[in-house]
JSON list of C-alpha atoms in Angstrom, two decimals:
[
{"chain": "A", "resi": 525, "resn": "ASP", "atom": "CA", "xyz": [91.13, -22.11, -26.61]},
{"chain": "A", "resi": 526, "resn": "ALA", "atom": "CA", "xyz": [87.53, -21.85, -25.52]},
{"chain": "A", "resi": 527, "resn": "LYS", "atom": "CA", "xyz": [85.07, -22.70, -28.26]},
{"chain": "A", "resi": 528, "resn": "THR", "atom": "CA", "xyz": [82.30, -20.53, -26.90]},
{"chain": "A", "resi": 529, "resn": "THR", "atom": "CA", "xyz": [81.58, -16.81, -26.91]},
{"chain": "A", "resi": 530, "resn": "GLN", "atom": "CA", "xyz": [79.80, -15.06, -24.06]},
{"chain": "A", "resi": 531, "resn": "PRO", "atom": "CA", "xyz": [79.20, -11.40, -23.21]},
{"chain": "A", "resi": 532, "resn": "PRO", "atom": "CA", "xyz": [81.71, -10.28, -20.58]},
{"chain": "A", "resi": 533, "resn": "SER", "atom": "CA", "xyz": [79.09, -8.93, -18.20]},
{"chain": "A", "resi": 534, "resn": "MET", "atom": "CA", "xyz": [75.35, -8.64, -17.61]},
{"chain": "A", "resi": 535, "resn": "ASP", "atom": "CA", "xyz": [73.10, -7.09, -15.02]},
{"chain": "A", "resi": 536, "resn": "CYS", "atom": "CA", "xyz": [69.78, -8.32, -13.72]},
{"chain": "A", "resi": 537, "resn": "ALA", "atom": "CA", "xyz": [67.28, -7.07, -11.16]},
{"chain": "A", "resi": 538, "resn": "GLU", "atom": "CA", "xyz": [66.51, -9.31, -8.25]},
{"chain": "A", "resi": 539, "resn": "GLY", "atom": "CA", "xyz": [63.41, -11.38, -8.84]},
{"chain": "A", "resi": 540, "resn": "ARG", "atom": "CA", "xyz": [63.59, -11.04, -12.60]},
{"chain": "A", "resi": 541, "resn": "ALA", "atom": "CA", "xyz": [64.72, -13.70, -15.03]},
{"chain": "A", "resi": 542, "resn": "ALA", "atom": "CA", "xyz": [68.36, -13.66, -16.04]},
{"chain": "A", "resi": 543, "resn": "ASN", "atom": "CA", "xyz": [68.99, -14.80, -19.59]},
{"chain": "A", "resi": 544, "resn": "LEU", "atom": "CA", "xyz": [72.63, -15.56, -20.36]},
{"chain": "A", "resi": 545, "resn": "PRO", "atom": "CA", "xyz": [73.50, -16.17, -24.01]},
{"chain": "A", "resi": 546, "resn": "CYS", "atom": "CA", "xyz": [76.28, -18.30, -25.43]},
{"chain": "A", "resi": 547, "resn": "ASN", "atom": "CA", "xyz": [77.47, -18.82, -28.98]},
{"chain": "A", "resi": 548, "resn": "HIS", "atom": "CA", "xyz": [79.04, -22.15, -29.90]},
{"chain": "A", "resi": 549, "resn": "SER", "atom": "CA", "xyz": [78.91, -22.16, -33.68]},
{"chain": "A", "resi": 550, "resn": "THR", "atom": "CA", "xyz": [81.63, -24.84, -34.05]},
{"chain": "A", "resi": 551, "resn": "ILE", "atom": "CA", "xyz": [79.95, -27.38, -31.80]},
{"chain": "A", "resi": 552, "resn": "SER", "atom": "CA", "xyz": [80.05, -30.90, -33.18]},
{"chain": "A", "resi": 553, "resn": "GLY", "atom": "CA", "xyz": [77.12, -33.30, -33.29]},
{"chain": "A", "resi": 554, "resn": "ASN", "atom": "CA", "xyz": [78.05, -35.31, -30.21]},
{"chain": "A", "resi": 555, "resn": "GLU", "atom": "CA", "xyz": [79.11, -32.43, -28.00]},
{"chain": "A", "resi": 556, "resn": "TYR", "atom": "CA", "xyz": [77.01, -31.26, -25.09]},
{"chain": "A", "resi": 557, "resn": "VAL", "atom": "CA", "xyz": [76.57, -27.72, -23.81]},
{"chain": "A", "resi": 558, "resn": "TYR", "atom": "CA", "xyz": [77.46, -27.35, -20.13]},
{"chain": "A", "resi": 559, "resn": "TRP", "atom": "CA", "xyz": [76.94, -24.42, -17.82]},
{"chain": "A", "resi": 560, "resn": "TYR", "atom": "CA", "xyz": [78.91, -23.84, -14.66]},
{"chain": "A", "resi": 561, "resn": "ARG", "atom": "CA", "xyz": [79.14, -20.86, -12.36]},
{"chain": "A", "resi": 562, "resn": "GLN", "atom": "CA", "xyz": [81.76, -19.64, -9.94]},
{"chain": "A", "resi": 563, "resn": "ILE", "atom": "CA", "xyz": [80.88, -17.51, -6.98]},
{"chain": "A", "resi": 564, "resn": "HIS", "atom": "CA", "xyz": [83.79, -15.39, -5.81]},
{"chain": "A", "resi": 565, "resn": "SER", "atom": "CA", "xyz": [86.76, -17.81, -5.88]},
{"chain": "A", "resi": 566, "resn": "GLN", "atom": "CA", "xyz": [84.73, -20.79, -4.73]},
{"chain": "A", "resi": 567, "resn": "GLY", "atom": "CA", "xyz": [84.95, -23.98, -6.74]},
{"chain": "A", "resi": 568, "resn": "PRO", "atom": "CA", "xyz": [82.93, -23.88, -9.97]},
{"chain": "A", "resi": 569, "resn": "GLN", "atom": "CA", "xyz": [79.44, -25.27, -9.58]},
{"chain": "A", "resi": 570, "resn": "TYR", "atom": "CA", "xyz": [77.71, -27.40, -12.19]},
{"chain": "A", "resi": 571, "resn": "ILE", "atom": "CA", "xyz": [74.36, -25.94, -13.24]},
{"chain": "A", "resi": 572, "resn": "ILE", "atom": "CA", "xyz": [72.94, -27.84, -16.20]},
{"chain": "A", "resi": 573, "resn": "HIS", "atom": "CA", "xyz": [73.82, -29.45, -19.51]},
{"chain": "A", "resi": 574, "resn": "GLY", "atom": "CA", "xyz": [72.05, -30.50, -22.69]},
{"chain": "A", "resi": 575, "resn": "LEU", "atom": "CA", "xyz": [72.58, -31.97, -26.14]},
{"chain": "A", "resi": 576, "resn": "LYS", "atom": "CA", "xyz": [69.81, -30.62, -28.33]},
{"chain": "A", "resi": 577, "resn": "ASN", "atom": "CA", "xyz": [66.62, -30.63, -26.31]},
{"chain": "A", "resi": 578, "resn": "ASN", "atom": "CA", "xyz": [65.77, -27.93, -23.84]},
{"chain": "A", "resi": 579, "resn": "GLU", "atom": "CA", "xyz": [66.54, -28.91, -20.28]},
{"chain": "A", "resi": 580, "resn": "THR", "atom": "CA", "xyz": [65.28, -27.75, -16.90]},
{"chain": "A", "resi": 581, "resn": "ASN", "atom": "CA", "xyz": [66.33, -28.54, -13.38]},
{"chain": "A", "resi": 582, "resn": "GLU", "atom": "CA", "xyz": [65.87, -26.97, -9.98]},
{"chain": "A", "resi": 583, "resn": "MET", "atom": "CA", "xyz": [68.48, -24.32, -10.70]},
{"chain": "A", "resi": 584, "resn": "ALA", "atom": "CA", "xyz": [67.90, -23.23, -14.27]},
{"chain": "A", "resi": 585, "resn": "SER", "atom": "CA", "xyz": [66.64, -23.87, -17.77]},
{"chain": "A", "resi": 586, "resn": "LEU", "atom": "CA", "xyz": [68.76, -24.38, -20.85]},
{"chain": "A", "resi": 587, "resn": "ILE", "atom": "CA", "xyz": [67.42, -23.43, -24.25]},
{"chain": "A", "resi": 588, "resn": "ILE", "atom": "CA", "xyz": [69.44, -24.70, -27.24]},
{"chain": "A", "resi": 589, "resn": "THR", "atom": "CA", "xyz": [68.65, -23.42, -30.73]},
{"chain": "A", "resi": 590, "resn": "GLU", "atom": "CA", "xyz": [67.62, -25.93, -33.36]},
{"chain": "A", "resi": 591, "resn": "ASP", "atom": "CA", "xyz": [70.92, -25.54, -35.24]},
{"chain": "A", "resi": 592, "resn": "ARG", "atom": "CA", "xyz": [72.76, -25.94, -31.90]},
{"chain": "A", "resi": 593, "resn": "LYS", "atom": "CA", "xyz": [74.95, -22.95, -32.62]},
{"chain": "A", "resi": 594, "resn": "SER", "atom": "CA", "xyz": [73.83, -21.03, -29.58]},
{"chain": "A", "resi": 595, "resn": "SER", "atom": "CA", "xyz": [72.10, -21.48, -26.28]},
{"chain": "A", "resi": 596, "resn": "THR", "atom": "CA", "xyz": [70.64, -19.47, -23.41]},
{"chain": "A", "resi": 597, "resn": "LEU", "atom": "CA", "xyz": [70.81, -20.20, -19.72]},
{"chain": "A", "resi": 598, "resn": "ILE", "atom": "CA", "xyz": [67.78, -18.93, -17.86]},
{"chain": "A", "resi": 599, "resn": "LEU", "atom": "CA", "xyz": [67.69, -18.28, -14.14]},
{"chain": "A", "resi": 600, "resn": "PRO", "atom": "CA", "xyz": [63.95, -17.78, -13.69]},
{"chain": "A", "resi": 601, "resn": "HIS", "atom": "CA", "xyz": [63.97, -15.65, -10.53]},
{"chain": "A", "resi": 602, "resn": "ALA", "atom": "CA", "xyz": [67.44, -14.27, -9.93]},
{"chain": "A", "resi": 603, "resn": "THR", "atom": "CA", "xyz": [68.55, -13.58, -6.37]},
{"chain": "A", "resi": 604, "resn": "LEU", "atom": "CA", "xyz": [71.55, -11.70, -5.03]},
{"chain": "A", "resi": 605, "resn": "ARG", "atom": "CA", "xyz": [73.21, -15.07, -4.41]},
{"chain": "A", "resi": 606, "resn": "ASP", "atom": "CA", "xyz": [73.18, -15.73, -8.14]},
{"chain": "A", "resi": 607, "resn": "THR", "atom": "CA", "xyz": [75.82, -13.04, -8.65]},
{"chain": "A", "resi": 608, "resn": "ALA", "atom": "CA", "xyz": [78.71, -15.03, -10.14]},
{"chain": "A", "resi": 609, "resn": "VAL", "atom": "CA", "xyz": [80.76, -15.74, -13.23]},
{"chain": "A", "resi": 610, "resn": "TYR", "atom": "CA", "xyz": [78.83, -18.05, -15.56]},
{"chain": "A", "resi": 611, "resn": "TYR", "atom": "CA", "xyz": [80.72, -20.31, -17.93]},
{"chain": "A", "resi": 612, "resn": "CYS", "atom": "CA", "xyz": [79.32, -21.95, -21.05]},
{"chain": "A", "resi": 613, "resn": "ILE", "atom": "CA", "xyz": [81.39, -24.97, -22.13]},
{"chain": "A", "resi": 614, "resn": "THR", "atom": "CA", "xyz": [81.03, -27.54, -24.89]},
{"chain": "A", "resi": 615, "resn": "GLY", "atom": "CA", "xyz": [82.25, -31.11, -24.66]},
{"chain": "A", "resi": 616, "resn": "GLY", "atom": "CA", "xyz": [81.36, -34.78, -24.69]},
{"chain": "A", "resi": 617, "resn": "THR", "atom": "CA", "xyz": [80.34, -36.93, -21.72]},
{"chain": "A", "resi": 618, "resn": "SER", "atom": "CA", "xyz": [83.58, -38.87, -21.76]},
{"chain": "A", "resi": 619, "resn": "TYR", "atom": "CA", "xyz": [85.59, -35.91, -22.89]},
{"chain": "A", "resi": 620, "resn": "GLY", "atom": "CA", "xyz": [87.16, -35.24, -19.56]},
{"chain": "A", "resi": 621, "resn": "LYS", "atom": "CA", "xyz": [88.62, -31.82, -19.32]},
{"chain": "A", "resi": 622, "resn": "LEU", "atom": "CA", "xyz": [86.59, -28.64, -19.23]},
{"chain": "A", "resi": 623, "resn": "THR", "atom": "CA", "xyz": [87.93, -25.71, -21.23]},
{"chain": "A", "resi": 624, "resn": "PHE", "atom": "CA", "xyz": [86.85, -22.55, -19.48]},
{"chain": "A", "resi": 625, "resn": "GLY", "atom": "CA", "xyz": [86.62, -19.26, -21.30]},
{"chain": "A", "resi": 626, "resn": "GLN", "atom": "CA", "xyz": [86.24, -15.88, -19.67]},
{"chain": "A", "resi": 627, "resn": "GLY", "atom": "CA", "xyz": [82.58, -16.39, -18.88]},
{"chain": "A", "resi": 628, "resn": "THR", "atom": "CA", "xyz": [79.91, -13.80, -18.15]},
{"chain": "A", "resi": 629, "resn": "ILE", "atom": "CA", "xyz": [79.95, -11.85, -14.92]},
{"chain": "A", "resi": 630, "resn": "LEU", "atom": "CA", "xyz": [76.33, -11.68, -13.84]},
{"chain": "A", "resi": 631, "resn": "THR", "atom": "CA", "xyz": [75.52, -9.05, -11.27]},
{"chain": "A", "resi": 632, "resn": "VAL", "atom": "CA", "xyz": [72.10, -9.22, -9.65]},
{"chain": "A", "resi": 633, "resn": "HIS", "atom": "CA", "xyz": [70.95, -5.88, -8.22]},
{"chain": "A", "resi": 634, "resn": "PRO", "atom": "CA", "xyz": [68.43, -5.35, -5.40]},
{"chain": "Y", "resi": 123, "resn": "ASP", "atom": "CA", "xyz": [78.82, -28.92, -0.52]},
{"chain": "Y", "resi": 124, "resn": "SER", "atom": "CA", "xyz": [79.96, -30.82, -3.62]},
{"chain": "Y", "resi": 125, "resn": "GLY", "atom": "CA", "xyz": [81.31, -33.81, -1.70]},
{"chain": "Y", "resi": 126, "resn": "VAL", "atom": "CA", "xyz": [84.84, -33.17, -2.96]},
{"chain": "Y", "resi": 127, "resn": "THR", "atom": "CA", "xyz": [87.34, -32.24, -0.28]},
{"chain": "Y", "resi": 128, "resn": "GLN", "atom": "CA", "xyz": [90.68, -30.53, -0.66]},
{"chain": "Y", "resi": 129, "resn": "THR", "atom": "CA", "xyz": [93.44, -29.90, 1.82]},
{"chain": "Y", "resi": 130, "resn": "PRO", "atom": "CA", "xyz": [94.98, -27.65, 2.83]},
{"chain": "Y", "resi": 131, "resn": "LYS", "atom": "CA", "xyz": [92.73, -24.68, 2.29]},
{"chain": "Y", "resi": 132, "resn": "HIS", "atom": "CA", "xyz": [95.61, -22.22, 2.27]},
{"chain": "Y", "resi": 133, "resn": "LEU", "atom": "CA", "xyz": [99.31, -22.75, 1.74]},
{"chain": "Y", "resi": 134, "resn": "ILE", "atom": "CA", "xyz": [102.04, -20.17, 1.96]},
{"chain": "Y", "resi": 135, "resn": "THR", "atom": "CA", "xyz": [105.55, -21.14, 0.98]},
{"chain": "Y", "resi": 136, "resn": "ALA", "atom": "CA", "xyz": [108.74, -19.78, -0.52]},
{"chain": "Y", "resi": 137, "resn": "THR", "atom": "CA", "xyz": [110.22, -19.96, -3.98]},
{"chain": "Y", "resi": 138, "resn": "GLY", "atom": "CA", "xyz": [112.10, -23.14, -4.69]},
{"chain": "Y", "resi": 139, "resn": "GLN", "atom": "CA", "xyz": [110.06, -25.21, -2.27]},
{"chain": "Y", "resi": 140, "resn": "ARG", "atom": "CA", "xyz": [107.87, -28.23, -2.92]},
{"chain": "Y", "resi": 141, "resn": "VAL", "atom": "CA", "xyz": [104.27, -28.71, -1.79]},
{"chain": "Y", "resi": 142, "resn": "THR", "atom": "CA", "xyz": [101.61, -31.40, -2.03]},
{"chain": "Y", "resi": 143, "resn": "LEU", "atom": "CA", "xyz": [97.93, -30.69, -2.47]},
{"chain": "Y", "resi": 144, "resn": "ARG", "atom": "CA", "xyz": [95.42, -33.38, -1.65]},
{"chain": "Y", "resi": 145, "resn": "CYS", "atom": "CA", "xyz": [92.00, -34.15, -3.04]},
{"chain": "Y", "resi": 146, "resn": "SER", "atom": "CA", "xyz": [89.35, -36.67, -2.04]},
{"chain": "Y", "resi": 147, "resn": "PRO", "atom": "CA", "xyz": [86.70, -37.21, -4.72]},
{"chain": "Y", "resi": 148, "resn": "ARG", "atom": "CA", "xyz": [83.00, -37.82, -4.17]},
{"chain": "Y", "resi": 149, "resn": "SER", "atom": "CA", "xyz": [82.17, -41.35, -3.13]},
{"chain": "Y", "resi": 150, "resn": "GLY", "atom": "CA", "xyz": [82.00, -43.55, -6.21]},
{"chain": "Y", "resi": 151, "resn": "ASP", "atom": "CA", "xyz": [83.63, -41.10, -8.60]},
{"chain": "Y", "resi": 152, "resn": "LEU", "atom": "CA", "xyz": [86.53, -42.66, -10.49]},
{"chain": "Y", "resi": 153, "resn": "SER", "atom": "CA", "xyz": [87.76, -39.57, -12.32]},
{"chain": "Y", "resi": 154, "resn": "VAL", "atom": "CA", "xyz": [89.75, -36.79, -10.71]},
{"chain": "Y", "resi": 155, "resn": "TYR", "atom": "CA", "xyz": [90.73, -33.56, -12.44]},
{"chain": "Y", "resi": 156, "resn": "TRP", "atom": "CA", "xyz": [93.08, -30.79, -11.41]},
{"chain": "Y", "resi": 157, "resn": "TYR", "atom": "CA", "xyz": [92.67, -27.18, -12.48]},
{"chain": "Y", "resi": 158, "resn": "GLN", "atom": "CA", "xyz": [94.69, -24.05, -11.84]},
{"chain": "Y", "resi": 159, "resn": "GLN", "atom": "CA", "xyz": [93.14, -20.60, -11.60]},
{"chain": "Y", "resi": 160, "resn": "SER", "atom": "CA", "xyz": [95.38, -17.59, -11.70]},
{"chain": "Y", "resi": 161, "resn": "LEU", "atom": "CA", "xyz": [94.45, -13.97, -12.24]},
{"chain": "Y", "resi": 162, "resn": "ASP", "atom": "CA", "xyz": [96.03, -13.72, -15.68]},
{"chain": "Y", "resi": 163, "resn": "GLN", "atom": "CA", "xyz": [95.29, -17.20, -17.04]},
{"chain": "Y", "resi": 164, "resn": "GLY", "atom": "CA", "xyz": [91.82, -17.95, -15.76]},
{"chain": "Y", "resi": 165, "resn": "LEU", "atom": "CA", "xyz": [90.76, -21.52, -15.06]},
{"chain": "Y", "resi": 166, "resn": "GLN", "atom": "CA", "xyz": [93.03, -24.01, -16.80]},
{"chain": "Y", "resi": 167, "resn": "PHE", "atom": "CA", "xyz": [92.91, -27.78, -16.90]},
{"chain": "Y", "resi": 168, "resn": "LEU", "atom": "CA", "xyz": [96.07, -29.46, -15.66]},
{"chain": "Y", "resi": 169, "resn": "ILE", "atom": "CA", "xyz": [95.57, -33.21, -15.59]},
{"chain": "Y", "resi": 170, "resn": "GLN", "atom": "CA", "xyz": [92.99, -35.98, -15.27]},
{"chain": "Y", "resi": 171, "resn": "TYR", "atom": "CA", "xyz": [93.19, -39.38, -13.63]},
{"chain": "Y", "resi": 172, "resn": "TYR", "atom": "CA", "xyz": [90.74, -42.21, -14.04]},
{"chain": "Y", "resi": 173, "resn": "ASN", "atom": "CA", "xyz": [90.81, -45.10, -11.60]},
{"chain": "Y", "resi": 174, "resn": "GLY", "atom": "CA", "xyz": [94.48, -44.64, -10.87]},
{"chain": "Y", "resi": 175, "resn": "GLU", "atom": "CA", "xyz": [95.71, -44.01, -14.38]},
{"chain": "Y", "resi": 176, "resn": "GLU", "atom": "CA", "xyz": [96.54, -40.78, -16.13]},
{"chain": "Y", "resi": 177, "resn": "ARG", "atom": "CA", "xyz": [93.82, -40.05, -18.69]},
{"chain": "Y", "resi": 178, "resn": "ALA", "atom": "CA", "xyz": [94.51, -36.61, -20.08]},
{"chain": "Y", "resi": 179, "resn": "LYS", "atom": "CA", "xyz": [97.08, -33.88, -19.73]},
{"chain": "Y", "resi": 180, "resn": "GLY", "atom": "CA", "xyz": [96.62, -30.18, -20.17]},
{"chain": "Y", "resi": 181, "resn": "ASN", "atom": "CA", "xyz": [98.87, -27.22, -19.51]},
{"chain": "Y", "resi": 182, "resn": "ILE", "atom": "CA", "xyz": [100.76, -28.88, -16.70]},
{"chain": "Y", "resi": 183, "resn": "LEU", "atom": "CA", "xyz": [104.36, -27.83, -16.13]},
{"chain": "Y", "resi": 184, "resn": "GLU", "atom": "CA", "xyz": [107.09, -30.45, -15.87]},
{"chain": "Y", "resi": 185, "resn": "ARG", "atom": "CA", "xyz": [107.71, -29.25, -12.31]},
{"chain": "Y", "resi": 186, "resn": "PHE", "atom": "CA", "xyz": [104.19, -30.43, -11.45]},
{"chain": "Y", "resi": 187, "resn": "SER", "atom": "CA", "xyz": [103.11, -34.03, -11.10]},
{"chain": "Y", "resi": 188, "resn": "ALA", "atom": "CA", "xyz": [100.05, -35.86, -9.86]},
{"chain": "Y", "resi": 189, "resn": "GLN", "atom": "CA", "xyz": [98.89, -39.31, -8.95]},
{"chain": "Y", "resi": 190, "resn": "GLN", "atom": "CA", "xyz": [95.73, -41.09, -7.95]},
{"chain": "Y", "resi": 191, "resn": "PHE", "atom": "CA", "xyz": [95.92, -43.74, -5.28]},
{"chain": "Y", "resi": 192, "resn": "PRO", "atom": "CA", "xyz": [94.01, -47.04, -4.95]},
{"chain": "Y", "resi": 193, "resn": "ASP", "atom": "CA", "xyz": [91.52, -45.42, -2.59]},
{"chain": "Y", "resi": 194, "resn": "LEU", "atom": "CA", "xyz": [90.94, -42.86, -5.42]},
{"chain": "Y", "resi": 195, "resn": "HIS", "atom": "CA", "xyz": [92.24, -39.82, -3.60]},
{"chain": "Y", "resi": 196, "resn": "SER", "atom": "CA", "xyz": [94.67, -37.75, -5.59]},
{"chain": "Y", "resi": 197, "resn": "GLU", "atom": "CA", "xyz": [97.69, -35.59, -4.88]},
{"chain": "Y", "resi": 198, "resn": "LEU", "atom": "CA", "xyz": [99.16, -32.78, -6.93]},
{"chain": "Y", "resi": 199, "resn": "ASN", "atom": "CA", "xyz": [102.85, -32.19, -6.31]},
{"chain": "Y", "resi": 200, "resn": "LEU", "atom": "CA", "xyz": [104.34, -28.82, -7.16]},
{"chain": "Y", "resi": 201, "resn": "SER", "atom": "CA", "xyz": [108.11, -28.45, -6.99]},
{"chain": "Y", "resi": 202, "resn": "SER", "atom": "CA", "xyz": [110.73, -25.75, -7.53]},
{"chain": "Y", "resi": 203, "resn": "LEU", "atom": "CA", "xyz": [107.97, -23.26, -6.90]},
{"chain": "Y", "resi": 204, "resn": "GLU", "atom": "CA", "xyz": [108.03, -19.87, -8.57]},
{"chain": "Y", "resi": 205, "resn": "LEU", "atom": "CA", "xyz": [106.14, -16.68, -7.80]},
{"chain": "Y", "resi": 206, "resn": "GLY", "atom": "CA", "xyz": [103.95, -17.32, -10.84]},
{"chain": "Y", "resi": 207, "resn": "ASP", "atom": "CA", "xyz": [102.69, -20.57, -9.37]},
{"chain": "Y", "resi": 208, "resn": "SER", "atom": "CA", "xyz": [100.64, -18.62, -6.88]},
{"chain": "Y", "resi": 209, "resn": "ALA", "atom": "CA", "xyz": [97.06, -19.51, -7.73]},
{"chain": "Y", "resi": 210, "resn": "LEU", "atom": "CA", "xyz": [93.94, -21.33, -6.70]},
{"chain": "Y", "resi": 211, "resn": "TYR", "atom": "CA", "xyz": [94.15, -25.06, -7.37]},
{"chain": "Y", "resi": 212, "resn": "PHE", "atom": "CA", "xyz": [90.88, -26.91, -7.78]},
{"chain": "Y", "resi": 213, "resn": "CYS", "atom": "CA", "xyz": [90.20, -30.58, -7.83]},
{"chain": "Y", "resi": 214, "resn": "ALA", "atom": "CA", "xyz": [87.05, -31.99, -9.42]},
{"chain": "Y", "resi": 215, "resn": "SER", "atom": "CA", "xyz": [85.59, -35.45, -9.71]},
{"chain": "Y", "resi": 216, "resn": "SER", "atom": "CA", "xyz": [83.01, -37.10, -11.91]},
{"chain": "Y", "resi": 217, "resn": "GLU", "atom": "CA", "xyz": [81.26, -40.40, -12.40]},
{"chain": "Y", "resi": 218, "resn": "PRO", "atom": "CA", "xyz": [82.78, -42.89, -14.86]},
{"chain": "Y", "resi": 219, "resn": "VAL", "atom": "CA", "xyz": [80.90, -41.72, -17.93]},
{"chain": "Y", "resi": 220, "resn": "ALA", "atom": "CA", "xyz": [79.28, -38.44, -17.08]},
{"chain": "Y", "resi": 221, "resn": "GLY", "atom": "CA", "xyz": [79.90, -34.93, -18.19]},
{"chain": "Y", "resi": 222, "resn": "GLU", "atom": "CA", "xyz": [79.29, -32.93, -15.07]},
{"chain": "Y", "resi": 223, "resn": "GLN", "atom": "CA", "xyz": [82.21, -32.40, -12.75]},
{"chain": "Y", "resi": 224, "resn": "PHE", "atom": "CA", "xyz": [81.96, -31.55, -9.08]},
{"chain": "Y", "resi": 225, "resn": "PHE", "atom": "CA", "xyz": [84.57, -29.17, -7.77]},
{"chain": "Y", "resi": 226, "resn": "GLY", "atom": "CA", "xyz": [86.19, -28.93, -4.39]},
{"chain": "Y", "resi": 227, "resn": "PRO", "atom": "CA", "xyz": [86.64, -25.66, -2.51]},
{"chain": "Y", "resi": 228, "resn": "GLY", "atom": "CA", "xyz": [90.21, -25.26, -3.74]},
{"chain": "Y", "resi": 229, "resn": "THR", "atom": "CA", "xyz": [93.63, -24.71, -2.25]},
{"chain": "Y", "resi": 230, "resn": "ARG", "atom": "CA", "xyz": [95.00, -21.19, -2.37]},
{"chain": "Y", "resi": 231, "resn": "LEU", "atom": "CA", "xyz": [98.74, -21.35, -2.87]},
{"chain": "Y", "resi": 232, "resn": "THR", "atom": "CA", "xyz": [100.86, -18.29, -2.22]},
{"chain": "Y", "resi": 233, "resn": "VAL", "atom": "CA", "xyz": [104.52, -18.40, -3.16]},
{"chain": "Y", "resi": 234, "resn": "LEU", "atom": "CA", "xyz": [106.61, -15.65, -1.60]}
]
């Protein structure tokens, strides 16, 4: 079973920031938080991951709370092409498998 | 483009048949993973290979098997197919000790 909880759906206006929350209250000390997204039946796409520090790359920012029990993925300027299912997953670097939950369906509106 | 390739893109077959799905990982990636995505079960991990050896097993049926060859490509064999096996099958690869996985475009299997 997935060890994360995400809202089933969210909306965002194009050009605005999309903030996607994730709860992972049972995360262990050596587990990372990963974010992937899947655009309409395409293969899931890796977005970002982090351990306890905030992370940023060309796609998004990841904010992890100090107690590591929750995190937020931020898409700074959402576009229509960001409409997708976003998955928050916890695991270790050598863990192997990814356990996908239901994810959050993000819909970006014009 | 993730660098992971999968063939075929679509496969239509009948119940009771056997099919083989093929995956070529990104150059240099030693790990290959197989996932199944069906409408009612979501994305589920099936099996992982690392440098030719089975590393982890998930919800993979006994009718399904996989292998990874010396050139690191992998094949997923599905036999005695049932209607419920209709799904998208994804392959992913990753570096030896890295968390992020890179997914291929998938094979859509339809069992009639």
